[in-house]
PDB file of C-alpha atoms in Angstrom:
ATOM      1  CA  UNK P   1     162.707 102.020  94.992  1.00 46.00           C
ATOM      2  CA  UNK P   2     164.654 103.966  92.373  1.00 49.00           C
ATOM      3  CA  UNK P   3     164.056 103.347  88.695  1.00 46.00           C
ATOM      4  CA  UNK P   4     167.510 101.946  87.942  1.00 45.00           C
ATOM      5  CA  UNK P   5     167.182  99.321  90.681  1.00 42.00           C
ATOM      6  CA  UNK P   6     163.730  98.359  89.400  1.00 37.00           C
ATOM      7  CA  UNK P   7     165.113  98.003  85.875  1.00 38.00           C
ATOM      8  CA  UNK P   8     167.973  95.802  87.093  1.00 41.00           C
ATOM      9  CA  UNK P   9     165.504  93.597  88.982  1.00 40.00           C
ATOM     10  CA  UNK P  10     163.237  93.209  85.937  1.00 38.00           C
ATOM     11  CA  UNK P  11     166.159  92.314  83.672  1.00 40.00           C
ATOM     12  CA  UNK P  12     167.455  89.770  86.197  1.00 43.00           C
ATOM     13  CA  UNK P  13     164.025  88.167  86.550  1.00 42.00           C
ATOM     14  CA  UNK P  14     163.609  87.979  82.752  1.00 44.00           C
ATOM     15  CA  UNK P  15     167.041  86.365  82.376  1.00 46.00           C
ATOM     16  CA  UNK P  16     166.236  83.828  85.116  1.00 45.00           C
ATOM     17  CA  UNK P  17     162.887  83.064  83.461  1.00 47.00           C
ATOM     18  CA  UNK P  18     164.583  82.449  80.111  1.00 50.00           C
ATOM     19  CA  UNK P  19     167.099  80.105  81.744  1.00 48.00           C
ATOM     20  CA  UNK P  20     164.377  78.214  83.604  1.00 47.00           C
ATOM     21  CA  UNK P  21     162.333  77.870  80.412  1.00 48.00           C
ATOM     22  CA  UNK P  22     165.292  76.218  78.662  1.00 49.00           C
ATOM     23  CA  UNK P  23     165.879  73.821  81.562  1.00 48.00           C
ATOM     24  CA  UNK P  24     162.173  72.962  81.824  1.00 49.00           C
ATOM     25  CA  UNK P  25     161.964  72.172  78.118  1.00 49.00           C
ATOM     26  CA  UNK P  26     165.021  69.924  78.335  1.00 55.00           C
ATOM     27  CA  UNK P  27     163.602  68.120  81.372  1.00 42.00           C
ATOM     28  CA  UNK P  28     160.282  67.508  79.607  1.00 57.00           C
ATOM     29  CA  UNK P  29     161.455  66.538  76.126  1.00 66.00           C
ATOM     30  CA  UNK P  30     165.190  65.967  76.350  1.00 74.00           C
ATOM     31  CA  UNK P  31     165.654  68.845  73.906  1.00 87.00           C
ATOM     32  CA  UNK P  32     167.366  72.083  74.793  1.00 95.00           C
ATOM     33  CA  UNK P  33     165.256  75.184  74.195  1.00 97.00           C
ATOM     34  CA  UNK P  34     166.843  77.865  72.027  1.00 98.00           C
ATOM     35  CA  UNK P  35     165.339  81.305  72.626  1.00 98.00           C
ATOM     36  CA  UNK P  36     165.382  83.506  69.529  1.00 98.00           C
ATOM     37  CA  UNK P  37     164.206  87.129  69.575  1.00 98.00           C
ATOM     38  CA  UNK P  38     162.464  88.041  66.322  1.00 98.00           C
ATOM     39  CA  UNK P  39     160.525  90.791  64.611  1.00 97.00           C
ATOM     40  CA  UNK P  40     157.481  90.137  62.365  1.00 97.00           C
ATOM     41  CA  UNK P  41     159.559  90.389  59.187  1.00 97.00           C
ATOM     42  CA  UNK P  42     160.201  87.991  56.335  1.00 97.00           C
ATOM     43  CA  UNK P  43     163.848  87.369  57.256  1.00 98.00           C
ATOM     44  CA  UNK P  44     162.539  85.698  60.436  1.00 98.00           C
ATOM     45  CA  UNK P  45     160.136  83.375  58.589  1.00 98.00           C
ATOM     46  CA  UNK P  46     162.514  80.374  58.517  1.00 98.00           C
ATOM     47  CA  UNK P  47     162.504  80.222  62.324  1.00 98.00           C
ATOM     48  CA  UNK P  48     158.707  80.236  62.455  1.00 98.00           C
ATOM     49  CA  UNK P  49     158.587  77.517  59.792  1.00 98.00           C
ATOM     50  CA  UNK P  50     161.219  75.473  61.641  1.00 98.00           C
ATOM     51  CA  UNK P  51     159.181  75.587  64.827  1.00 98.00           C
ATOM     52  CA  UNK P  52     155.804  74.881  63.202  1.00 97.00           C
ATOM     53  CA  UNK P  53     157.031  72.016  61.014  1.00 97.00           C
ATOM     54  CA  UNK P  54     159.356  70.283  63.482  1.00 97.00           C
ATOM     55  CA  UNK P  55     162.614  71.119  61.739  1.00 98.00           C
ATOM     56  CA  UNK P  56     164.013  72.325  65.060  1.00 98.00           C
ATOM     57  CA  UNK P  57     163.306  69.017  66.810  1.00 97.00           C
ATOM     58  CA  UNK P  58     164.997  67.096  64.002  1.00 97.00           C
ATOM     59  CA  UNK P  59     168.178  68.874  65.128  1.00 97.00           C
ATOM     60  CA  UNK P  60     167.525  67.945  68.753  1.00 97.00           C
ATOM     61  CA  UNK P  61     166.390  71.409  69.876  1.00 98.00           C
ATOM     62  CA  UNK P  62     163.115  73.180  70.622  1.00 98.00           C
ATOM     63  CA  UNK P  63     162.808  76.768  69.425  1.00 98.00           C
ATOM     64  CA  UNK P  64     161.365  79.278  71.855  1.00 97.00           C
ATOM     65  CA  UNK P  65     160.469  82.220  69.627  1.00 98.00           C
ATOM     66  CA  UNK P  66     159.904  85.624  71.182  1.00 98.00           C
ATOM     67  CA  UNK P  67     158.373  88.173  68.793  1.00 97.00           C
ATOM     68  CA  UNK P  68     158.991  91.867  69.427  1.00 97.00           C
ATOM     69  CA  UNK P  69     157.582  94.916  67.653  1.00 93.00           C
ATOM     70  CA  UNK P  70     161.015  96.433  66.990  1.00 94.00           C
ATOM     71  CA  UNK P  71     164.608  95.329  66.542  1.00 94.00           C
ATOM     72  CA  UNK P  72     165.708  97.472  69.488  1.00 93.00           C
ATOM     73  CA  UNK P  73     163.658  95.222  71.793  1.00 95.00           C
ATOM     74  CA  UNK P  74     165.500  92.231  70.327  1.00 96.00           C
ATOM     75  CA  UNK P  75     168.784  94.012  71.054  1.00 94.00           C
ATOM     76  CA  UNK P  76     167.815  94.340  74.717  1.00 93.00           C
ATOM     77  CA  UNK P  77     166.877  90.655  74.935  1.00 95.00           C
ATOM     78  CA  UNK P  78     170.290  89.577  73.643  1.00 95.00           C
ATOM     79  CA  UNK P  79     172.327  92.118  75.594  1.00 92.00           C
ATOM     80  CA  UNK P  80     170.793  91.047  78.892  1.00 91.00           C
ATOM     81  CA  UNK P  81     170.927  87.308  78.287  1.00 93.00           C
ATOM     82  CA  UNK P  82     167.213  86.783  77.626  1.00 94.00           C
ATOM     83  CA  UNK P  83     167.828  85.231  74.191  1.00 97.00           C
ATOM     84  CA  UNK P  84     170.428  82.944  72.635  1.00 97.00           C
ATOM     85  CA  UNK P  85     170.199  84.861  69.358  1.00 98.00           C
ATOM     86  CA  UNK P  86     168.391  87.597  67.457  1.00 98.00           C
ATOM     87  CA  UNK P  87     167.621  88.407  63.851  1.00 97.00           C
ATOM     88  CA  UNK P  88     168.825  91.933  63.189  1.00 96.00           C
ATOM     89  CA  UNK P  89     170.605  93.967  60.534  1.00 95.00           C
ATOM     90  CA  UNK P  90     174.313  94.359  59.918  1.00 94.00           C
ATOM     91  CA  UNK P  91     174.542  97.851  61.426  1.00 94.00           C
ATOM     92  CA  UNK P  92     172.658  96.988  64.608  1.00 94.00           C
ATOM     93  CA  UNK P  93     174.758  93.827  65.048  1.00 95.00           C
ATOM     94  CA  UNK P  94     178.025  95.769  65.141  1.00 93.00           C
ATOM     95  CA  UNK P  95     176.461  98.420  67.362  1.00 93.00           C
ATOM     96  CA  UNK P  96     175.411  95.756  69.894  1.00 93.00           C
ATOM     97  CA  UNK P  97     178.965  94.456  70.108  1.00 91.00           C
ATOM     98  CA  UNK P  98     180.280  97.987  70.700  1.00 90.00           C
ATOM     99  CA  UNK P  99     177.612  98.678  73.318  1.00 88.00           C
ATOM    100  CA  UNK P 100     178.478  95.511  75.207  1.00 87.00           C
ATOM    101  CA  UNK P 101     182.139  96.477  75.315  1.00 84.00           C
ATOM    102  CA  UNK P 102     181.203  99.912  76.666  1.00 82.00           C
ATOM    103  CA  UNK P 103     178.736  98.551  79.234  1.00 76.00           C
ATOM    104  CA  UNK P 104     181.188  95.934  80.455  1.00 73.00           C
ATOM    105  CA  UNK P 105     183.938  98.520  80.936  1.00 72.00           C
ATOM    106  CA  UNK P 106     181.533 100.590  83.055  1.00 67.00           C
ATOM    107  CA  UNK P 107     181.250  97.626  85.471  1.00 57.00           C
ATOM    108  CA  UNK P 108     177.458  97.944  85.600  1.00 55.00           C
ATOM    109  CA  UNK P 109     175.553  95.570  87.847  1.00 51.00           C
ATOM    110  CA  UNK P 110     173.038  94.675  85.121  1.00 58.00           C
ATOM    111  CA  UNK P 111     173.726  91.154  83.742  1.00 61.00           C
ATOM    112  CA  UNK P 112     175.226  91.311  80.276  1.00 71.00           C
ATOM    113  CA  UNK P 113     176.067  88.988  77.422  1.00 80.00           C
ATOM    114  CA  UNK P 114     179.833  88.856  76.881  1.00 82.00           C
ATOM    115  CA  UNK P 115     180.862  90.784  73.769  1.00 83.00           C
ATOM    116  CA  UNK P 116     183.472  88.178  72.841  1.00 86.00           C
ATOM    117  CA  UNK P 117     180.791  85.448  72.804  1.00 89.00           C
ATOM    118  CA  UNK P 118     178.939  87.007  69.870  1.00 94.00           C
ATOM    119  CA  UNK P 119     178.925  85.271  66.491  1.00 96.00           C
ATOM    120  CA  UNK P 120     177.639  86.704  63.223  1.00 97.00           C
ATOM    121  CA  UNK P 121     176.078  85.160  60.107  1.00 98.00           C
ATOM    122  CA  UNK P 122     174.966  87.533  57.370  1.00 97.00           C
ATOM    123  CA  UNK P 123     172.142  87.020  54.871  1.00 97.00           C
ATOM    124  CA  UNK P 124     170.308  88.660  51.977  1.00 96.00           C
ATOM    125  CA  UNK P 125     166.723  88.242  53.196  1.00 97.00           C
ATOM    126  CA  UNK P 126     166.105  91.898  54.049  1.00 96.00           C
ATOM    127  CA  UNK P 127     164.819  94.197  51.340  1.00 96.00           C
ATOM    128  CA  UNK P 128     163.775  97.747  52.243  1.00 97.00           C
ATOM    129  CA  UNK P 129     160.953  99.533  50.430  1.00 97.00           C
ATOM    130  CA  UNK P 130     160.174 103.254  50.676  1.00 98.00           C
ATOM    131  CA  UNK P 131     156.513 104.169  50.236  1.00 98.00           C
ATOM    132  CA  UNK P 132     154.528 107.400  50.072  1.00 97.00           C
ATOM    133  CA  UNK P 133     150.778 107.757  50.581  1.00 96.00           C
ATOM    134  CA  UNK P 134     148.590 106.778  47.639  1.00 95.00           C
ATOM    135  CA  UNK P 135     146.920 110.215  47.683  1.00 93.00           C
ATOM    136  CA  UNK P 136     150.205 112.086  47.895  1.00 93.00           C
ATOM    137  CA  UNK P 137     151.855 113.951  45.034  1.00 92.00           C
ATOM    138  CA  UNK P 138     155.161 112.382  46.092  1.00 94.00           C
ATOM    139  CA  UNK P 139     155.885 109.883  43.338  1.00 95.00           C
ATOM    140  CA  UNK P 140     159.694 110.070  43.122  1.00 95.00           C
ATOM    141  CA  UNK P 141     162.591 110.222  45.606  1.00 95.00           C
ATOM    142  CA  UNK P 142     163.605 113.622  44.186  1.00 93.00           C
ATOM    143  CA  UNK P 143     160.434 115.081  45.720  1.00 94.00           C
ATOM    144  CA  UNK P 144     161.474 114.255  49.299  1.00 94.00           C
ATOM    145  CA  UNK P 145     162.951 117.678  50.044  1.00 92.00           C
ATOM    146  CA  UNK P 146     161.627 119.045  53.347  1.00 92.00           C
ATOM    147  CA  UNK P 147     159.575 115.854  53.923  1.00 94.00           C
ATOM    148  CA  UNK P 148     159.366 113.480  56.895  1.00 96.00           C
ATOM    149  CA  UNK P 149     160.524 109.866  56.419  1.00 97.00           C
ATOM    150  CA  UNK P 150     159.817 107.288  59.127  1.00 97.00           C
ATOM    151  CA  UNK P 151     162.749 104.914  59.699  1.00 97.00           C
ATOM    152  CA  UNK P 152     164.669 103.154  62.460  1.00 95.00           C
ATOM    153  CA  UNK P 153     167.551 105.578  63.020  1.00 91.00           C
ATOM    154  CA  UNK P 154     169.687 102.909  64.680  1.00 90.00           C
ATOM    155  CA  UNK P 155     169.558 100.542  61.747  1.00 94.00           C
ATOM    156  CA  UNK P 156     170.746 100.060  58.199  1.00 96.00           C
ATOM    157  CA  UNK P 157     167.566 101.897  57.095  1.00 95.00           C
ATOM    158  CA  UNK P 158     169.189 105.120  58.305  1.00 95.00           C
ATOM    159  CA  UNK P 159     172.258 104.620  56.143  1.00 95.00           C
ATOM    160  CA  UNK P 160     170.233 103.654  53.075  1.00 96.00           C
ATOM    161  CA  UNK P 161     167.894 106.629  53.484  1.00 95.00           C
ATOM    162  CA  UNK P 162     170.830 108.999  53.957  1.00 94.00           C
ATOM    163  CA  UNK P 163     172.670 107.522  50.974  1.00 94.00           C
ATOM    164  CA  UNK P 164     169.559 108.002  48.828  1.00 94.00           C
ATOM    165  CA  UNK P 165     169.068 111.601  49.936  1.00 93.00           C
ATOM    166  CA  UNK P 166     172.757 112.440  49.418  1.00 91.00           C
ATOM    167  CA  UNK P 167     172.619 111.047  45.888  1.00 92.00           C
ATOM    168  CA  UNK P 168     169.658 113.276  45.006  1.00 89.00           C
ATOM    169  CA  UNK P 169     171.369 116.539  46.008  1.00 82.00           C
ATOM    170  CA  UNK P 170     167.999 118.056  46.884  1.00 79.00           C
ATOM    171  CA  UNK P 171     167.959 121.689  47.982  1.00 71.00           C
ATOM    172  CA  UNK P 172     166.108 121.236  51.305  1.00 80.00           C
ATOM    173  CA  UNK P 173     166.985 118.374  53.623  1.00 86.00           C
ATOM    174  CA  UNK P 174     164.475 115.667  54.469  1.00 91.00           C
ATOM    175  CA  UNK P 175     163.751 114.736  58.073  1.00 94.00           C
ATOM    176  CA  UNK P 176     164.511 111.175  59.146  1.00 95.00           C
ATOM    177  CA  UNK P 177     162.018 110.470  61.935  1.00 96.00           C
ATOM    178  CA  UNK P 178     162.649 107.713  64.486  1.00 96.00           C
ATOM    179  CA  UNK P 179     159.819 105.164  64.362  1.00 96.00           C
ATOM    180  CA  UNK P 180     160.812 101.591  65.161  1.00 94.00           C
ATOM    181  CA  UNK P 181     157.425  99.849  65.074  1.00 94.00           C
ATOM    182  CA  UNK P 182     156.614  98.724  61.520  1.00 93.00           C
ATOM    183  CA  UNK P 183     152.865  98.492  62.148  1.00 93.00           C
ATOM    184  CA  UNK P 184     152.851 102.089  63.394  1.00 95.00           C
ATOM    185  CA  UNK P 185     154.708 103.212  60.270  1.00 96.00           C
ATOM    186  CA  UNK P 186     152.051 101.628  58.066  1.00 95.00           C
ATOM    187  CA  UNK P 187     149.284 103.240  60.097  1.00 96.00           C
ATOM    188  CA  UNK P 188     150.894 106.678  59.908  1.00 96.00           C
ATOM    189  CA  UNK P 189     151.490 106.274  56.180  1.00 96.00           C
ATOM    190  CA  UNK P 190     147.804 105.518  55.633  1.00 95.00           C
ATOM    191  CA  UNK P 191     146.765 108.415  57.870  1.00 95.00           C
ATOM    192  CA  UNK P 192     149.030 110.816  55.993  1.00 94.00           C
ATOM    193  CA  UNK P 193     150.964 111.600  59.183  1.00 95.00           C
ATOM    194  CA  UNK P 194     154.262 110.713  57.494  1.00 96.00           C
ATOM    195  CA  UNK P 195     155.331 111.738  54.015  1.00 96.00           C
ATOM    196  CA  UNK P 196     157.241 108.489  53.479  1.00 97.00           C
ATOM    197  CA  UNK P 197     158.091 105.332  55.400  1.00 98.00           C
ATOM    198  CA  UNK P 198     160.585 102.487  55.109  1.00 98.00           C
ATOM    199  CA  UNK P 199     159.058  98.999  55.246  1.00 97.00           C
ATOM    200  CA  UNK P 200     160.134  95.396  54.786  1.00 97.00           C
ATOM    201  CA  UNK P 201     158.051  92.385  53.810  1.00 97.00           C
ATOM    202  CA  UNK P 202     155.361  91.430  54.700  1.00 97.00           C
ATOM    203  CA  UNK P 203     154.454  94.947  55.912  1.00 97.00           C
ATOM    204  CA  UNK P 204     155.264  96.216  52.410  1.00 97.00           C
ATOM    205  CA  UNK P 205     152.524  93.922  51.088  1.00 98.00           C
ATOM    206  CA  UNK P 206     150.027  95.726  53.333  1.00 97.00           C
ATOM    207  CA  UNK P 207     151.166  99.042  51.855  1.00 97.00           C
ATOM    208  CA  UNK P 208     150.707  97.658  48.331  1.00 98.00           C
ATOM    209  CA  UNK P 209     147.195  96.455  49.228  1.00 97.00           C
ATOM    210  CA  UNK P 210     146.357 100.073  50.039  1.00 96.00           C
ATOM    211  CA  UNK P 211     147.909 101.209  46.757  1.00 97.00           C
ATOM    212  CA  UNK P 212     150.576 103.365  48.331  1.00 97.00           C
ATOM    213  CA  UNK P 213     153.351 104.575  46.043  1.00 97.00           C
ATOM    214  CA  UNK P 214     156.610 102.618  45.991  1.00 98.00           C
ATOM    215  CA  UNK P 215     159.383 105.129  45.291  1.00 97.00           C
ATOM    216  CA  UNK P 216     162.601 103.272  46.139  1.00 97.00           C
ATOM    217  CA  UNK P 217     163.907  99.764  46.933  1.00 97.00           C
ATOM    218  CA  UNK P 218     167.231  98.635  48.405  1.00 96.00           C
ATOM    219  CA  UNK P 219     168.565  95.129  49.050  1.00 94.00           C
ATOM    220  CA  UNK P 220     172.169  95.992  49.954  1.00 94.00           C
ATOM    221  CA  UNK P 221     174.260  98.802  51.371  1.00 94.00           C
ATOM    222  CA  UNK P 222     177.490  99.519  49.511  1.00 91.00           C
ATOM    223  CA  UNK P 223     177.405  95.993  48.130  1.00 92.00           C
ATOM    224  CA  UNK P 224     177.075  94.357  51.557  1.00 93.00           C
ATOM    225  CA  UNK P 225     174.245  92.189  52.922  1.00 95.00           C
ATOM    226  CA  UNK P 226     171.638  93.927  55.088  1.00 96.00           C
ATOM    227  CA  UNK P 227     170.589  91.056  57.377  1.00 97.00           C
ATOM    228  CA  UNK P 228     172.389  89.344  60.231  1.00 97.00           C
ATOM    229  CA  UNK P 229     171.861  86.514  62.701  1.00 98.00           C
ATOM    230  CA  UNK P 230     173.618  87.498  65.922  1.00 97.00           C
ATOM    231  CA  UNK P 231     174.115  84.752  68.505  1.00 97.00           C
ATOM    232  CA  UNK P 232     175.537  84.668  72.009  1.00 96.00           C
ATOM    233  CA  UNK P 233     175.583  80.851  72.103  1.00 95.00           C
ATOM    234  CA  UNK P 234     174.619  77.769  70.057  1.00 96.00           C
ATOM    235  CA  UNK P 235     175.347  79.714  66.880  1.00 97.00           C
ATOM    236  CA  UNK P 236     176.056  76.714  64.648  1.00 97.00           C
ATOM    237  CA  UNK P 237     172.881  74.896  65.688  1.00 98.00           C
ATOM    238  CA  UNK P 238     170.719  77.989  65.219  1.00 98.00           C
ATOM    239  CA  UNK P 239     172.270  78.681  61.807  1.00 98.00           C
ATOM    240  CA  UNK P 240     171.729  75.079  60.673  1.00 98.00           C
ATOM    241  CA  UNK P 241     168.064  75.099  61.738  1.00 98.00           C
ATOM    242  CA  UNK P 242     167.498  78.357  59.854  1.00 98.00           C
ATOM    243  CA  UNK P 243     169.196  77.096  56.699  1.00 98.00           C
ATOM    244  CA  UNK P 244     167.214  73.834  56.725  1.00 98.00           C
ATOM    245  CA  UNK P 245     163.986  75.852  56.932  1.00 98.00           C
ATOM    246  CA  UNK P 246     165.151  78.050  54.027  1.00 98.00           C
ATOM    247  CA  UNK P 247     165.568  74.898  51.928  1.00 98.00           C
ATOM    248  CA  UNK P 248     162.019  73.844  52.798  1.00 97.00           C
ATOM    249  CA  UNK P 249     160.553  77.271  51.976  1.00 97.00           C
ATOM    250  CA  UNK P 250     162.335  77.470  48.628  1.00 97.00           C
ATOM    251  CA  UNK P 251     161.349  73.906  47.759  1.00 96.00           C
ATOM    252  CA  UNK P 252     157.633  74.417  48.408  1.00 96.00           C
ATOM    253  CA  UNK P 253     157.336  78.145  47.677  1.00 95.00           C
ATOM    254  CA  UNK P 254     156.919  80.918  50.188  1.00 96.00           C
ATOM    255  CA  UNK P 255     153.124  81.099  49.795  1.00 95.00           C
ATOM    256  CA  UNK P 256     152.733  77.567  51.133  1.00 96.00           C
ATOM    257  CA  UNK P 257     153.465  79.199  54.493  1.00 97.00           C
ATOM    258  CA  UNK P 258     150.997  82.083  54.198  1.00 97.00           C
ATOM    259  CA  UNK P 259     149.054  80.918  57.259  1.00 97.00           C
ATOM    260  CA  UNK P 260     152.261  80.993  59.320  1.00 98.00           C
ATOM    261  CA  UNK P 261     153.126  84.469  58.025  1.00 98.00           C
ATOM    262  CA  UNK P 262     149.618  85.748  58.721  1.00 97.00           C
ATOM    263  CA  UNK P 263     149.401  84.348  62.257  1.00 97.00           C
ATOM    264  CA  UNK P 264     152.980  84.931  63.432  1.00 97.00           C
ATOM    265  CA  UNK P 265     153.417  88.353  61.824  1.00 97.00           C
ATOM    266  CA  UNK P 266     149.824  89.588  62.248  1.00 96.00           C
ATOM    267  CA  UNK P 267     149.300  90.335  58.558  1.00 97.00           C
ATOM    268  CA  UNK P 268     145.918  89.976  56.769  1.00 97.00           C
ATOM    269  CA  UNK P 269     146.210  86.838  54.675  1.00 96.00           C
ATOM    270  CA  UNK P 270     144.603  88.581  51.685  1.00 97.00           C
ATOM    271  CA  UNK P 271     147.624  90.924  51.497  1.00 97.00           C
ATOM    272  CA  UNK P 272     150.200  88.149  51.157  1.00 97.00           C
ATOM    273  CA  UNK P 273     149.850  87.544  47.378  1.00 96.00           C
ATOM    274  CA  UNK P 274     151.145  91.115  47.023  1.00 97.00           C
ATOM    275  CA  UNK P 275     154.509  90.330  48.607  1.00 96.00           C
ATOM    276  CA  UNK P 276     157.423  90.895  46.267  1.00 92.00           C
ATOM    277  CA  UNK P 277     158.675  87.687  44.704  1.00 81.00           C
ATOM    278  CA  UNK P 278     161.470  86.795  47.032  1.00 78.00           C
ATOM    279  CA  UNK P 279     163.668  83.741  47.203  1.00 90.00           C
ATOM    280  CA  UNK P 280     165.078  83.253  50.681  1.00 97.00           C
ATOM    281  CA  UNK P 281     168.814  82.838  51.140  1.00 97.00           C
ATOM    282  CA  UNK P 282     170.792  80.818  53.633  1.00 98.00           C
ATOM    283  CA  UNK P 283     172.867  82.342  56.371  1.00 97.00           C
ATOM    284  CA  UNK P 284     176.468  82.720  55.262  1.00 92.00           C
TER     285      UNK P 284
END
């Protein structure tokens, strides 16, 4: 059995399983299951809160949340019909649409989400923090010449990092190293294996708990929002559930949901008071 055939079979089985899960949930409860692919990042918190507090059922749906270690895994879930929607960033969202157009034109046999079915809602709930090791002499962005920075090269992090480096006009270029898993970035930062890493909340709170040096923060790219909800179906319902959960979080304060953050995002609860003060914003 060649590897491509095996991959096609696995994708087909995963897509069938996702479809069956939705139908089973509807048969049991009368509510349609909405599968959302997420990463353990603060922009995804409203979906976790919606599921844990019953906000989703008040809209007549049941959220099926699938947590992945990287946004590229979420991309795959959406592209191959294993999720109704994903939380991603604005650069990845446009890249997914372009990839779907290319894949469809190649007439591949792998099942794909239709590019023209995609709907976008942008948000301001992603903030990117660049840290260096607490024992390092790197205290300022201008010292990044000839250093290694761990980022996701397929994301808005790449553009922000490149924009920062270009603005510094440093003599020796820095090296932007592909590392999608946020937990791994934190581990390599602590081990001194990377000179700098890009993190979002709540992983940034873990870095602060270890007293690593914060050298740069970005919450937009050229004045545009960093975050995006990308849906292949049920976009309005998914957006409304998210926005209702944002209202609840802002009403009660984000730290009321520390236990949800700790359990769903695998973050030590003692680190959470160190999260940057962050109001959550609704999807636009």
